[in-house]
């Protein structure tokens, strides 16, 4: 009864939602079109600057939202999104724009934020901007008819959008996930239900090697008791002999955090390997690895070129992950010091140095800020710092110790120009200047943009 009343109320509300004809005056940083309603700016998904549209307006208590009902004047940059899930999924933000227009949009964002520090180079785009993601995460749930579905959480909700094929992901992963769903049915394995906290399989993660072709499948389960485990693995491998390792991750927490602490290797070596810029890397389930290997090579080559390294240089690679940048540049310098917070990633980094027979690199597990303070206090000499922090950017402690360490150059790689701008403000106030800014499109069809900035002593 209650539910029905609520439904009726919602329907009434929806009827009263106003429809308006609007002009899209610009684009926000998430690639949404900006319109004005009662002099207030409102961001609308799937709308491009210069377009005219009919939108449906919803007034909430403190804010107003709008969604496109009909585009009345189309932009020349508009295309029909290739993916049928574009409007529900929320994982891609720019599929309604031609790829060239996406690139221009990203250049504009970088210019708005970093333009005050110098000229922005043309963005490095991807030749074939599809199938690029090498790390695929799929959540399991039940569809309306009770069937097992897998896909991603809809933006701002815990509803799973069922997706069989995602055009920015490695297609091999999609096929494997589809097979797992089928096997779940025949093995009577239930998908985990977020509301009742019942069921077994919560998520599937797939990591793929671009050059090696290796594939890791991680099954995130709610309990360590895996019924018919051996038979299930055998059946999966029979269908997909290309899988090189299978890992079980046990997550019995009642939260939306994806991975649990306990991990068990069910098949193979428990990690995959891949080659990047000529070095081989070991990648385990929890360690960070760039998601677009084709563009990562371009990014790293550009960053290393910018640094103009010398064979006598000592380099610090801060936020080094599994040691990719450290190891790739190691043959150009005297010594590299890598620092990283995640213990699994540091373990991988140490193994990677051995695997590639590289002897002039040392890795340390620590908070990068704390580590730099200790280095600065010991007056250690560093010629060039590479830094590649997470989206939240660096910390004042870290930046303060860069100034104290006094390297000639800093190469700052960032996946968030907003926090990079904040950090550049600090460095340029404290004796450094920006020499070059290079955007790279690491995440086609999303609004995300990577930048690499060369900073030198004034
Ligand atoms: N340079 C690497 C990793 C970049 S991602 C690459 O290109 O592959 C950012 C990394 O910073 C992650 O590995 C994350 O674990 C690490 N990290 C996050 N906070 C940190 C901190 N406070 N100190 C050191 N490393 C940190």
Tab-separated table of N, CA and C and ligand atoms in Angstrom, residues 288-290 300 317 319-321 324-325 339-342 366-369 388-390, ligand 1:
chain	number	residue	atom	x	y	z
A	288	UNK	N	48.258	-0.916	-8.238
A	288	UNK	CA	47.833	0.009	-9.299
A	288	UNK	C	48.655	-0.203	-10.564
A	289	UNK	N	47.974	-0.225	-11.684
A	289	UNK	CA	48.642	-0.262	-12.983
A	289	UNK	C	47.800	0.601	-13.905
A	290	UNK	N	48.463	1.416	-14.724
A	290	UNK	CA	47.715	2.321	-15.599
A	290	UNK	C	46.728	1.521	-16.445
A	300	UNK	N	54.636	8.029	-20.632
A	300	UNK	CA	55.945	7.830	-19.997
A	300	UNK	C	57.076	8.316	-20.894
A	317	UNK	N	61.317	8.693	-7.618
A	317	UNK	CA	60.026	8.421	-8.251
A	317	UNK	C	58.996	8.284	-7.125
A	319	UNK	N	55.226	8.137	-5.394
A	319	UNK	CA	53.956	7.496	-5.749
A	319	UNK	C	54.230	6.528	-6.908
A	320	UNK	N	55.182	5.643	-6.713
A	320	UNK	CA	55.748	4.886	-7.845
A	320	UNK	C	54.953	3.642	-8.235
A	321	UNK	N	53.913	3.277	-7.458
A	321	UNK	CA	53.121	2.092	-7.830
A	321	UNK	C	54.009	0.857	-7.902
A	324	UNK	N	56.880	1.235	-12.347
A	324	UNK	CA	56.969	1.380	-13.810
A	324	UNK	C	57.929	2.491	-14.240
A	325	UNK	N	57.684	3.712	-13.772
A	325	UNK	CA	58.513	4.846	-14.235
A	325	UNK	C	59.966	4.623	-13.807
A	339	UNK	N	59.233	5.445	-4.068
A	339	UNK	CA	58.480	5.371	-2.807
A	339	UNK	C	56.993	5.250	-3.100
A	340	UNK	N	56.353	4.366	-2.324
A	340	UNK	CA	54.948	4.007	-2.581
A	340	UNK	C	54.321	3.541	-1.270
A	341	UNK	N	53.047	3.881	-1.067
A	341	UNK	CA	52.355	3.541	0.183
A	341	UNK	C	51.846	2.097	0.212
A	342	UNK	N	51.351	1.617	-0.917
A	342	UNK	CA	50.709	0.302	-0.961
A	342	UNK	C	51.749	-0.826	-0.921
A	366	UNK	N	56.313	3.652	2.068
A	366	UNK	CA	56.101	4.759	3.011
A	366	UNK	C	55.126	5.754	2.400
A	367	UNK	N	54.605	6.611	3.270
A	367	UNK	CA	53.871	7.768	2.767
A	367	UNK	C	54.911	8.670	2.088
A	368	UNK	N	54.625	9.085	0.858
A	368	UNK	CA	55.615	9.845	0.092
A	368	UNK	C	56.020	11.134	0.820
A	369	UNK	N	55.051	11.795	1.459
A	369	UNK	CA	55.338	13.037	2.181
A	369	UNK	C	56.342	12.805	3.303
A	388	UNK	N	53.696	11.284	-9.263
A	388	UNK	CA	52.481	10.835	-9.957
A	388	UNK	C	51.441	10.471	-8.908
A	389	UNK	N	50.944	11.503	-8.164
A	389	UNK	CA	50.042	11.199	-7.040
A	389	UNK	C	48.643	10.782	-7.493
A	390	UNK	N	47.828	10.257	-6.542
A	390	UNK	CA	46.428	9.940	-6.875
A	390	UNK	C	45.617	11.218	-7.130
B	1	LIG	N1	53.450	6.007	-10.979
B	1	LIG	C1	52.657	4.812	-10.942
B	1	LIG	C2	51.467	4.883	-9.969
B	1	LIG	C3	50.617	6.107	-10.015
B	1	LIG	S1	49.044	6.004	-9.182
B	1	LIG	C4	52.206	4.411	-12.324
B	1	LIG	O1	52.239	5.199	-13.246
B	1	LIG	O2	51.815	3.255	-12.501
B	1	LIG	C5	49.348	6.699	-7.640
B	1	LIG	C6	50.018	5.779	-6.654
B	1	LIG	O3	50.195	6.514	-5.443
B	1	LIG	C7	49.250	4.516	-6.279
B	1	LIG	O4	50.067	3.397	-6.484
B	1	LIG	C8	48.946	4.695	-4.780
B	1	LIG	O5	48.994	3.469	-4.061
B	1	LIG	C9	50.059	5.622	-4.352
B	1	LIG	N2	49.830	6.448	-3.147
B	1	LIG	C10	48.652	6.977	-2.721
B	1	LIG	N3	48.862	7.741	-1.635
B	1	LIG	C11	50.194	7.694	-1.370
B	1	LIG	C12	51.023	8.300	-0.378
B	1	LIG	N4	50.508	9.075	0.546
B	1	LIG	N5	52.348	8.038	-0.429
B	1	LIG	C13	52.869	7.233	-1.385
B	1	LIG	N6	52.140	6.640	-2.343
B	1	LIG	C14	50.810	6.860	-2.347
